[in-house]
Coordinates of C-alpha atoms in Angstrom, one line a residue:
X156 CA -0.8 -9.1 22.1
X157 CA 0.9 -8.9 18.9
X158 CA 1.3 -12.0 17.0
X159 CA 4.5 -11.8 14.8
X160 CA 5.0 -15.4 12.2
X161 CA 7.1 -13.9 9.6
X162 CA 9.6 -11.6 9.3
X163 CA 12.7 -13.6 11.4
X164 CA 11.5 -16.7 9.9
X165 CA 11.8 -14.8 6.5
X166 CA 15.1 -13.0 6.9
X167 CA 17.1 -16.2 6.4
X168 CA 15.0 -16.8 3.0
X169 CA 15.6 -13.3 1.4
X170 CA 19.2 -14.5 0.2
X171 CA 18.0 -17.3 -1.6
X172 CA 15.0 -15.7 -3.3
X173 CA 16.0 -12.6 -3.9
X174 CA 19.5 -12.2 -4.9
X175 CA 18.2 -9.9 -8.0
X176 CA 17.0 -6.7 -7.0
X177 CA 17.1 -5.4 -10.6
X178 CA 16.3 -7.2 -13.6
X179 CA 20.0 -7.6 -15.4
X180 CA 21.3 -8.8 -12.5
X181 CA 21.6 -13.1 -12.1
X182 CA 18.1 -13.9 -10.4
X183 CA 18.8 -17.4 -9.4
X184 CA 19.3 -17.4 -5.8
X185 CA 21.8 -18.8 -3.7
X186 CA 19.2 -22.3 -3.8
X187 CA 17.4 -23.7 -6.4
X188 CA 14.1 -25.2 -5.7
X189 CA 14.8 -28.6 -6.4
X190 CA 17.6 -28.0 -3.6
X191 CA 15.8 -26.4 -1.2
X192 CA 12.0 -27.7 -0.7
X193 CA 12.1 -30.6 1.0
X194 CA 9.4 -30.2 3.6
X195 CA 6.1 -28.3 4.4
X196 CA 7.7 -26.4 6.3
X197 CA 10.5 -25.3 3.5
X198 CA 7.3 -24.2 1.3
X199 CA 5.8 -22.2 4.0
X200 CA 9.5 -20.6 4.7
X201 CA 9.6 -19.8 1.1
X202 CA 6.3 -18.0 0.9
X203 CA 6.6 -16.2 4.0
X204 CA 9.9 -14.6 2.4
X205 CA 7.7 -12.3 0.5
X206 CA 6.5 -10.8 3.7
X207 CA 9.9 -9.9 4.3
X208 CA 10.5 -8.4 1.6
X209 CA 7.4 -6.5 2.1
X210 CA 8.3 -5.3 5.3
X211 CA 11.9 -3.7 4.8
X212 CA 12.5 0.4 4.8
X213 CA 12.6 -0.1 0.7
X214 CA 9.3 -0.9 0.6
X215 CA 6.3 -0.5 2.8
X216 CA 9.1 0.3 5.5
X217 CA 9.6 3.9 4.0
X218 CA 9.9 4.1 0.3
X219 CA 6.8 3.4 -1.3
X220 CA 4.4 4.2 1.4
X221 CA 6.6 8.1 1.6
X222 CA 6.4 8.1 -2.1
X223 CA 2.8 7.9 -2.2
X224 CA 2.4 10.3 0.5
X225 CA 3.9 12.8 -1.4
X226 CA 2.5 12.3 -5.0
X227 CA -0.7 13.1 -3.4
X228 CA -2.4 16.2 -2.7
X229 CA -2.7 16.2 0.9
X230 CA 0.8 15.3 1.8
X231 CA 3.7 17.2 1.9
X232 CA 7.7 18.2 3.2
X233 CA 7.9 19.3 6.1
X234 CA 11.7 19.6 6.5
X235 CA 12.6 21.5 3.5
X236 CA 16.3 20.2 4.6
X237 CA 15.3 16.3 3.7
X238 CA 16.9 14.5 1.2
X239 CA 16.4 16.4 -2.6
X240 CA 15.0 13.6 -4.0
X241 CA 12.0 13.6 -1.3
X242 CA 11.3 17.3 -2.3
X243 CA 11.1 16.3 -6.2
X244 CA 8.5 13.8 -5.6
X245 CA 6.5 16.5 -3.9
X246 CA 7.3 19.3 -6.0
X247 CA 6.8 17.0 -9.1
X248 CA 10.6 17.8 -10.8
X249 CA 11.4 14.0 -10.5
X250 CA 13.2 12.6 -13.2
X251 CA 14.3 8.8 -13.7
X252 CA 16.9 9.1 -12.0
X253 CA 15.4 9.2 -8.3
X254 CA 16.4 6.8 -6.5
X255 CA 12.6 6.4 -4.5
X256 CA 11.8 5.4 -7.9
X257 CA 14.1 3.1 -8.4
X258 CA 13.8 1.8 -4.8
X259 CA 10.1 1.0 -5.3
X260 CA 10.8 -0.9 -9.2
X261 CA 13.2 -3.0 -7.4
X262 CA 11.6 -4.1 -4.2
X263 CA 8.3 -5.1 -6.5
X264 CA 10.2 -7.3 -8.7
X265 CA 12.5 -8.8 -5.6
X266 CA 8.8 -9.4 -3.7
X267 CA 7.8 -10.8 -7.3
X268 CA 10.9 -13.5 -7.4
X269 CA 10.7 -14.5 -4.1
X270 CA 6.6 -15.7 -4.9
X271 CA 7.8 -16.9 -8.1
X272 CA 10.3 -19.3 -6.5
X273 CA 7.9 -20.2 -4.1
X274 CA 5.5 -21.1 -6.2
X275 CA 7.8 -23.4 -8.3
X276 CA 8.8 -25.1 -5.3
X277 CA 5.7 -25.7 -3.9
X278 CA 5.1 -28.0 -6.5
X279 CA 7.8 -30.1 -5.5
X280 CA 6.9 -30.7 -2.2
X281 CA 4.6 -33.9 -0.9
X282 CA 2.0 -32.5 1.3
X283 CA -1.5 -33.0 1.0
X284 CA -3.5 -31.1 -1.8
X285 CA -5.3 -28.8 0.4
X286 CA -2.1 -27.4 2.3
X287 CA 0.0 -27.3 -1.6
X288 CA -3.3 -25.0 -2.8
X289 CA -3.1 -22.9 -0.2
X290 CA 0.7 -22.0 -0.4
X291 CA 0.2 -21.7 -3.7
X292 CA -2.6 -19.3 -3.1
X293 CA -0.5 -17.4 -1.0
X294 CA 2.6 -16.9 -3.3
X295 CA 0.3 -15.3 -5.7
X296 CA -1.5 -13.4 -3.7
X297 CA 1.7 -11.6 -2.8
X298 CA 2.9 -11.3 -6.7
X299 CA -0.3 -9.9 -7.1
X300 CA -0.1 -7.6 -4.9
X301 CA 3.5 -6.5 -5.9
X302 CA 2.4 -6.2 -9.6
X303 CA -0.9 -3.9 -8.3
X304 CA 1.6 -1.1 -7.4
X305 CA 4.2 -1.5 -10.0
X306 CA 1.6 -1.2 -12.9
X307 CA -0.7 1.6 -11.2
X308 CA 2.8 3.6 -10.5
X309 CA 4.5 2.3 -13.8
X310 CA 1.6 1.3 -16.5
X311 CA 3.0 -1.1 -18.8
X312 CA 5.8 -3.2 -16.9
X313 CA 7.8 -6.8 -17.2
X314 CA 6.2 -9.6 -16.7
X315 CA 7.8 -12.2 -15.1
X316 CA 5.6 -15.1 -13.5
X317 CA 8.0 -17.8 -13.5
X318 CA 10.6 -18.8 -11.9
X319 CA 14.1 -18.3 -13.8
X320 CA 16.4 -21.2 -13.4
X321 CA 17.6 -22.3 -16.9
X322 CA 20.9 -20.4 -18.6
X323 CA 18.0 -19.1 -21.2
X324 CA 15.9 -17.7 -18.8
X325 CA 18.3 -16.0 -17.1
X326 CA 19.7 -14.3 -20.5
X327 CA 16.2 -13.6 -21.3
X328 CA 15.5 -11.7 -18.4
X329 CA 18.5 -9.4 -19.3
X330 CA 16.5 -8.4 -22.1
X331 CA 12.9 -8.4 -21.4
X332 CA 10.8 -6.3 -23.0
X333 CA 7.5 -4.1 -20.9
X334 CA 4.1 -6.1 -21.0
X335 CA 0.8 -3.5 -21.8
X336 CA -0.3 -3.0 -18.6
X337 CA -4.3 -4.7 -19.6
X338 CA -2.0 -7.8 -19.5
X339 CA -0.4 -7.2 -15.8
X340 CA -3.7 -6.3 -14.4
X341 CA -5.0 -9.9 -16.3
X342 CA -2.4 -11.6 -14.1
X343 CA -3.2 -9.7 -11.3
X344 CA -6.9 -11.0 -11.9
X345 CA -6.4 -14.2 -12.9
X346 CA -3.7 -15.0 -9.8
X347 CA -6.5 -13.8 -7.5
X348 CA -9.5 -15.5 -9.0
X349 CA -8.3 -18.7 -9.4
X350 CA -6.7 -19.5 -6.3
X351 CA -8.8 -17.4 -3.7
X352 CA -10.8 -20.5 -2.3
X353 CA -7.7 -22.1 -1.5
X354 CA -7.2 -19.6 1.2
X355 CA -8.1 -19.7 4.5
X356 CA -10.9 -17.8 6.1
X357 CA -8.3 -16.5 8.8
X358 CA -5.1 -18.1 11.1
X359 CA -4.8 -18.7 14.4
X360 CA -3.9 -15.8 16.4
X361 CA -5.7 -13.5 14.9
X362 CA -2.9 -12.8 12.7
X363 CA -3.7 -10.4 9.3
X364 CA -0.3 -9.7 7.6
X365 CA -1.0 -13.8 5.7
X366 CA -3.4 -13.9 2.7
X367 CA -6.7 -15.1 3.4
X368 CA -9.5 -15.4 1.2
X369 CA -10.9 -11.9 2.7
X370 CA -7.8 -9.9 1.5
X371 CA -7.2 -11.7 -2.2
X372 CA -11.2 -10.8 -2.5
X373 CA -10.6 -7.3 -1.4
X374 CA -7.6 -6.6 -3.5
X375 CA -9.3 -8.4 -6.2
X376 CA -12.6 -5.7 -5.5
X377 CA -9.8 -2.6 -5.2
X378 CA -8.3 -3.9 -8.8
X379 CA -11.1 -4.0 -10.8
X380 CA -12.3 -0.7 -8.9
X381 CA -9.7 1.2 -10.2
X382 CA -10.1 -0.8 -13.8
X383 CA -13.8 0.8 -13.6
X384 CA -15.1 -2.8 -13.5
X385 CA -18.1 -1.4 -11.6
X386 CA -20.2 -4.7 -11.3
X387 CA -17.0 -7.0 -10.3
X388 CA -16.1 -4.3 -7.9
X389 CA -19.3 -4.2 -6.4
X390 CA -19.5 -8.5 -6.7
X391 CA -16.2 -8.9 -5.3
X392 CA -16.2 -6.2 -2.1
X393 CA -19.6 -7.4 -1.4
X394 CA -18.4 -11.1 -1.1
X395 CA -16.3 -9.9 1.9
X396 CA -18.8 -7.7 3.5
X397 CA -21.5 -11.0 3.4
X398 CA -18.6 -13.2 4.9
X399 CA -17.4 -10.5 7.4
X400 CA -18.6 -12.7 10.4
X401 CA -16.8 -15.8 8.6
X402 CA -13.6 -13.7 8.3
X403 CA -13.9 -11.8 11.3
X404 CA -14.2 -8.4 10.1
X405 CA -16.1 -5.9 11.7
X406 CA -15.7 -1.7 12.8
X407 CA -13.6 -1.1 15.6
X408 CA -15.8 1.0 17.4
X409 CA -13.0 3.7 18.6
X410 CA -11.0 4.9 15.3
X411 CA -8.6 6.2 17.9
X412 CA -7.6 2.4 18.2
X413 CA -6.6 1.5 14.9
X414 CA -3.4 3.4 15.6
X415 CA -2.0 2.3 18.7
X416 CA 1.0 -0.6 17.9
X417 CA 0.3 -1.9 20.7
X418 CA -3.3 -3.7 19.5
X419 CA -1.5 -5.6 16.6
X420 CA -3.8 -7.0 14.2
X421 CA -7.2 -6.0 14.6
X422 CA -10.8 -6.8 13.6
X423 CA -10.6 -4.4 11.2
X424 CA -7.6 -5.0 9.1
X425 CA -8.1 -6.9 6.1
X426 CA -4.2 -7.5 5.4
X427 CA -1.2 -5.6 7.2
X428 CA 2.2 -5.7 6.6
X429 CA 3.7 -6.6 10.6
X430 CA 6.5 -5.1 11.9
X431 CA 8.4 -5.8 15.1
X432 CA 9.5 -3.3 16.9
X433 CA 12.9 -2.6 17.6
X434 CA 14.4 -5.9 15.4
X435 CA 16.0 -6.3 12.7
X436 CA 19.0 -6.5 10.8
X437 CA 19.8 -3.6 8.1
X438 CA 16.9 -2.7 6.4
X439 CA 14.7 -5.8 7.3
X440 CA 11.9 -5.4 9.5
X441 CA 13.0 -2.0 9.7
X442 CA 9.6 0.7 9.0
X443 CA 10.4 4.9 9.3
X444 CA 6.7 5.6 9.0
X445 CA 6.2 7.1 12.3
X446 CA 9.8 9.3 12.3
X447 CA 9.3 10.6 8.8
X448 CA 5.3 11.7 10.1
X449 CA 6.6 13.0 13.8
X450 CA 7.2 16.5 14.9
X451 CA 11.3 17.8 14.5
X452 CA 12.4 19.0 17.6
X453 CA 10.1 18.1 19.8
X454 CA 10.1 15.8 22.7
X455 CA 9.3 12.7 20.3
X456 CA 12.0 13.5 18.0
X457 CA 10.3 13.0 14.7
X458 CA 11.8 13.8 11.8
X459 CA 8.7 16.3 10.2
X460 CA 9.1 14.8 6.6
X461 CA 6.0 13.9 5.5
X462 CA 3.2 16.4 6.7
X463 CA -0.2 17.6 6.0
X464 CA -0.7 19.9 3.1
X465 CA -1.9 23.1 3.9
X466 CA -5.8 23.8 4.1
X467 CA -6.1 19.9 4.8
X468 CA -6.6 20.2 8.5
X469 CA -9.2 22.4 8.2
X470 CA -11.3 21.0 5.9
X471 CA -12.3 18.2 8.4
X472 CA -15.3 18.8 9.9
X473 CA -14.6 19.3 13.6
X474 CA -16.9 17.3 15.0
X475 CA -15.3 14.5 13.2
X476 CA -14.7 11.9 15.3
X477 CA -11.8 11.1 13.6
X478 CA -10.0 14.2 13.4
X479 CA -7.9 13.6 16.7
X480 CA -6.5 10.7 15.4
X481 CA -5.6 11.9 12.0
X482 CA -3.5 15.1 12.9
X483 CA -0.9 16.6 15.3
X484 CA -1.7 20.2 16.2
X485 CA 0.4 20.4 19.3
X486 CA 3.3 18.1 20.5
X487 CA 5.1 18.1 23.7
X488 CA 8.6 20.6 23.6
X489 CA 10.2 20.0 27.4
X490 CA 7.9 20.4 29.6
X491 CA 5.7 22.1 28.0
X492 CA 3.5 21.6 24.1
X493 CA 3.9 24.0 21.5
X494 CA 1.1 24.6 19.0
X495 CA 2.0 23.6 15.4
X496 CA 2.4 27.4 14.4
X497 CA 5.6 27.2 16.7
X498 CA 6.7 23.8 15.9
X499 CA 10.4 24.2 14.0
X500 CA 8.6 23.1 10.9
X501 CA 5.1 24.7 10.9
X502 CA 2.7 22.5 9.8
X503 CA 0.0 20.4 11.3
X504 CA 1.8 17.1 11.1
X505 CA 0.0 14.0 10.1
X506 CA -0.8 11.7 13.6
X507 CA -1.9 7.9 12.6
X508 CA 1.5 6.4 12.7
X509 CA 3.5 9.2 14.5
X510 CA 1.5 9.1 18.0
X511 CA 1.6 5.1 19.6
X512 CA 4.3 3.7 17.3
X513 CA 4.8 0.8 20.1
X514 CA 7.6 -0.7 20.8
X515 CA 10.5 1.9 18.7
X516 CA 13.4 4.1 18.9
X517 CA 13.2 7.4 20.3
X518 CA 12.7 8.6 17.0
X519 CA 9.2 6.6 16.8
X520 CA 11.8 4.4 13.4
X521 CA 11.5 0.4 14.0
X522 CA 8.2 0.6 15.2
X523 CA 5.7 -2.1 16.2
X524 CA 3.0 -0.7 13.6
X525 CA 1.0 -3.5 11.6
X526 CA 1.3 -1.1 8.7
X527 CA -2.3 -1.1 6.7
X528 CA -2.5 -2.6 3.0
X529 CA -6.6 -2.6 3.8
X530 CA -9.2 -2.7 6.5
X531 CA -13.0 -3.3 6.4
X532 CA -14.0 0.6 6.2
X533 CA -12.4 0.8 2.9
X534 CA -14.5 -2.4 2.1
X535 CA -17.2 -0.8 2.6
X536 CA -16.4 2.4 1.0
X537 CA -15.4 0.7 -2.4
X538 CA -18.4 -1.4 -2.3
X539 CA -20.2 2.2 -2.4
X540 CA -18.9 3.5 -4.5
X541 CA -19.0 0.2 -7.0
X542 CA -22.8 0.2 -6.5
X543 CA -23.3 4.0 -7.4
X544 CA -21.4 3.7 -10.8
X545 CA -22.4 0.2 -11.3
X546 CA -26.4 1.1 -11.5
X547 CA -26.8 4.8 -12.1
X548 CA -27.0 6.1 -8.7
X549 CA -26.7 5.0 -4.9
X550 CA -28.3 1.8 -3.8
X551 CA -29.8 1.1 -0.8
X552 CA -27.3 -1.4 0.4
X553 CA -24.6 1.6 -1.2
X554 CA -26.2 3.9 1.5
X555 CA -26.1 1.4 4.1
X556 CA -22.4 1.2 3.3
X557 CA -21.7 4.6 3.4
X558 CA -23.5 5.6 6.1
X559 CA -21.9 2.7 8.1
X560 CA -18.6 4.4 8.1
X561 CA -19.6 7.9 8.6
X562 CA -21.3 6.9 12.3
X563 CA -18.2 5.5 13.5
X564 CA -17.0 9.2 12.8
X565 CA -19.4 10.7 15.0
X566 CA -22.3 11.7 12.1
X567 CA -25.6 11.1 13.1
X568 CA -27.5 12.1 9.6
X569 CA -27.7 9.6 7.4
X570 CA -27.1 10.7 4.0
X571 CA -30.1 9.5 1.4
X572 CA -32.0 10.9 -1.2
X573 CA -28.4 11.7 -3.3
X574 CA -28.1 11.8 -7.2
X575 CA -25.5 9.6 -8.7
X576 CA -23.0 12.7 -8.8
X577 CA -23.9 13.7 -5.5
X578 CA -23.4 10.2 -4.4
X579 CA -19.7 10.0 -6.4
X580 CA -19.0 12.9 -4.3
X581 CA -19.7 11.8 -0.9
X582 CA -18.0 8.9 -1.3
X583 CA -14.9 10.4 -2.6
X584 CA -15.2 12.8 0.2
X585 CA -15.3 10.0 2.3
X586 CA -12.3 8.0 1.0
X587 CA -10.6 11.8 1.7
X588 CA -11.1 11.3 5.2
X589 CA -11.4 8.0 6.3
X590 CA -8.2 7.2 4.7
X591 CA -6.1 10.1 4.8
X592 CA -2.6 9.4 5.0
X593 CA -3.0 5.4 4.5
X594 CA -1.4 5.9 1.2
X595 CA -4.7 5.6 -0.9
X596 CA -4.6 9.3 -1.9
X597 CA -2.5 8.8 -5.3
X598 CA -4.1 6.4 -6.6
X599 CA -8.0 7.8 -5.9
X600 CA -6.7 11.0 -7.5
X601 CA -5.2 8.9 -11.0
X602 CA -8.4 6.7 -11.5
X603 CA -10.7 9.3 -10.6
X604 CA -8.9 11.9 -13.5
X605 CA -8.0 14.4 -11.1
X606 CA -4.0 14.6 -12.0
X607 CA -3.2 17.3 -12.5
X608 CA -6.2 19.0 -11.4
X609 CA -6.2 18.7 -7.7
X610 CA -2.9 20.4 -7.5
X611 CA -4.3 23.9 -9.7
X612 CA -5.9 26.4 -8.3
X613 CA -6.4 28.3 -5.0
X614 CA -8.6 26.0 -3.7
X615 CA -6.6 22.9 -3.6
X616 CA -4.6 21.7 -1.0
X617 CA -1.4 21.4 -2.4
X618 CA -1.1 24.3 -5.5
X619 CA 1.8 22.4 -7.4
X620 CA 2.8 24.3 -10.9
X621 CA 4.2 21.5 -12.0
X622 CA 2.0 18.8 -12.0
X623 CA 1.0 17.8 -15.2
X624 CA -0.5 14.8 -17.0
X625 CA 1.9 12.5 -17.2
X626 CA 3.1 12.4 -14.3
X627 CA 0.2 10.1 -13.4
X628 CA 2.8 7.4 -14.2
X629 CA 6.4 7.4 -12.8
X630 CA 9.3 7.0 -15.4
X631 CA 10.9 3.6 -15.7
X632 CA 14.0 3.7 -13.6
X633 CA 17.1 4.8 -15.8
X634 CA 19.1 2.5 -14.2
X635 CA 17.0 -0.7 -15.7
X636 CA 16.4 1.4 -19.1
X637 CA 20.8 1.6 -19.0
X638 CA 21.3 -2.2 -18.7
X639 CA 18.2 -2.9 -21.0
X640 CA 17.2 -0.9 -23.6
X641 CA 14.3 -3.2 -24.3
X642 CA 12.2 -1.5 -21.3
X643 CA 12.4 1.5 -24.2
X644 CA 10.1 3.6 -24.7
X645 CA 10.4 5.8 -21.8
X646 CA 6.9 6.9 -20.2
X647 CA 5.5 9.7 -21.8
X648 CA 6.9 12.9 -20.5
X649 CA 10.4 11.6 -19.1
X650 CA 13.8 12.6 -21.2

């Protein structure tokens, strides 16, 4: 049964802690923390605020998890009919003006204020050490997580890690200048590092959308992954992966079960973003993930947005285990099911979030989905992947890892006796698979070099003209660059 703590509990908070959704705009809320925090339980409202935020259409709802689908090679439009600045993102003619963009830039920084706020107010709250620590560990856990996207999209962003309460601050903000991105991943580093003991180990009920010291050790692992930080990679993901029957981690042993709503929180998941179905107000607690991926026109009335490039489909071995789970090849029409070369947008669809969306709208929109930030298999995968570059070629425990992942697929082979490049590329092939359509994709292809290369040629999935290098960052909304001119330079590449 699904175990939701945070998103009606939150939806009263948002007001007060995130009144500014971009930067120029007066951040103090409707309360000030001295006002406010009087109780454990105000603190705990406060930081459970940023989960809200997390879980609206603006963000992981729709925005940046569609956004990410189609930056990346294997996603694509379906419905060539969607809104224009959906088919600029996939067709890389995006500009600073898109309003994804600027969707994404302000969501980060409202998720951003709300921990900020929290993590002022914390302080000014009697409670006992141990529960203050672990708020606090919380709050910045979430800003970390915020600033992760916002400098992997952006590269060099504003920092803001206070809370901005004083006349001065709040004319500074107005003018705030971009901090080099080394600096925002230092944050992101240091917030995670220095408060991951205070977390708990897990919650009662199973519940995997709150920080624990599993997920700020896995995002930790993913940061300095994608840093090239080989040996704190490898350190940090291998910390989980010793503690995984102290966090209660493990495989699900059907991969068909990770995407059924109805399970909630799983085993598996690391950290999820939870979303009840069917409630919500506006755009809070409200996720499209499952309409945008479903089949137009047929019987469950998806909307055939995002879908798989082609050639992705069949570059899946069939015997893949998880192949079923992945894709839509044929979807119910009336009474009967129509093979996707007869759907009204022809494309194998993507499946994951489209075919048990739970409790949802006929569309498969408000969905009861735990949406994915990470789950143990990618543990595993970066921890493999760490080991390779960290010592000049696979590992035996980097094996171990590996192979781990690829028998819940169905493969019976072990892989072994593998150069270092050979290694790099089974991994990567892995990653490919295992988390196809999970919103990884972007991001493997930017640290791994492979923008714009993986959109040239015949031979890739998604031949995009366009692509070139720098759009491995997005532009800085025109919008903030309009109000602020301090947020000047541009990104490379951008008019």
């Amino acid at each position: 049964m699904k175990t939701k703590i945070h998103t009606i509990l939150a939806m009263g908070l948002l007001g007060i802690f995130s009144a500014c959704t971009d930067l120029d705009e007066d951040p103090v809320g409707l309360l000030a923390p001295e006002s406010f925090f009087k109780t454990y339980g105000d603190a705990e409202a406060a930081v459970l605020s940023g989960y809200g935020l997390m879980a609206r259409e603006e963000y992981y709802g729709r925005r940046l998890t569609m956004s990410l689908q189609l930056l990346s090679d294997m996603g694509t439009i379906g419905d060539q009919g969607t809104a224009a600045s959906r088919r600029q993102l996939d067709r890389f003619i995006f500009d600073a003006g898109n309003d994804n963009i600027e969707h994404i830039w302000n969501s980060s920084y409202a998720i951003i204020g709300a921990a900020n706020a929290a993590i002022e107010g914390i302080k000014r709250v009697d409670m006992p050490v141990a529960s203050r620590n672990a708020l606090d560990a919380e709050a910045r856990a979430i800003r970390a997580l915020a600033y992760s996207h916002l400098v992997q999209l952006f590269g060099d962003v504003p920092m803001i890690d206070y809370f901005i309460d004083t006349p001065q601050e709040i004319e500074a903000v107005k003018t705030i200048s971009k901090s080099p991105a080394a600096e925002i991943y230092q944050l992101i580093i240091s917030d995670l590092t220095s408060t991951y003991d205070a977390l708990p180990d897990g919650y009662a009920g199973n519940i995997r959308s709150r920080a624990t010291k599993g997920s700020a050790l896995t995002l930790l692992a993913s940061t300095h992954l994608t840093l090239g930080n080989w040996e704190k990679a490898a350190e940090y993901s291998q910390m989980v992966i010793n503690n995984k029957g102290k966090f209660g981690y493990r495989l699900m042993a059907d991969f068909n079960d990770l995407w059924d709503a109805t399970n909630g929180d799983m085993a598996e998941h690391v950290w999820t973003v939870d979303f009840l179905g069917q409630v919500g107000t506006s755009n809070f607690n409200v996720d499209y993930i499952s309409a945008i991926t479903g089949v137009r026109g047929a019987n469950m009335q998806g909307w055939s947005v995002v879908v798989a490039s082609p050639g992705v489909y069949k570059s899946i071995r069939d015997e893949d285990l998880r192949k079923a789970a992945t894709f839509i090849t044929e979807a119910a029409h009336g009474n009967g099911f129509k093979p996707w070369t007869e759907f009204q947008d022809a494309y194998v669809h993507t499946g994951k979030w489209a075919l048990k969306p739970g409790n949802a709208q006929s569309t498969g929109a408000r969905s009861d989905h735990n949406l994915v930030l990470f789950r143990y298999a990618e543990v595993l995968l970066m921890a493999a992947e760490a080991l390779n570059e960290a010592n000049g070629g696979p590992t035996a425990e980097a094996y171990d890892y590996l192979n781990e992942v690829r028998r819940r697929a169905g493969y019976t082979v072990n892989i072994a006796g593998l150069s270092q490049e050979e290694f790099r590329a089974a991994v990567r092939e892995e990653r490919r698979v295992e988390l196809a359509f999970e919103w990884k994709r972007w991001y493997d292809l930017k640290r791994w070099g492979m923008v714009p290369s993986a959109f040239a040629g015949p031979d890739s999935f998604e031949p995009q003209p366009n692509a070139q290098e720098y759009h491995k960052l997005l532009p800085i909304p025109q919008a903030e660059i309009s109000r602020n001119t301090n947020l000047l330079p541009q990104n490379p590449g951008y008019n």
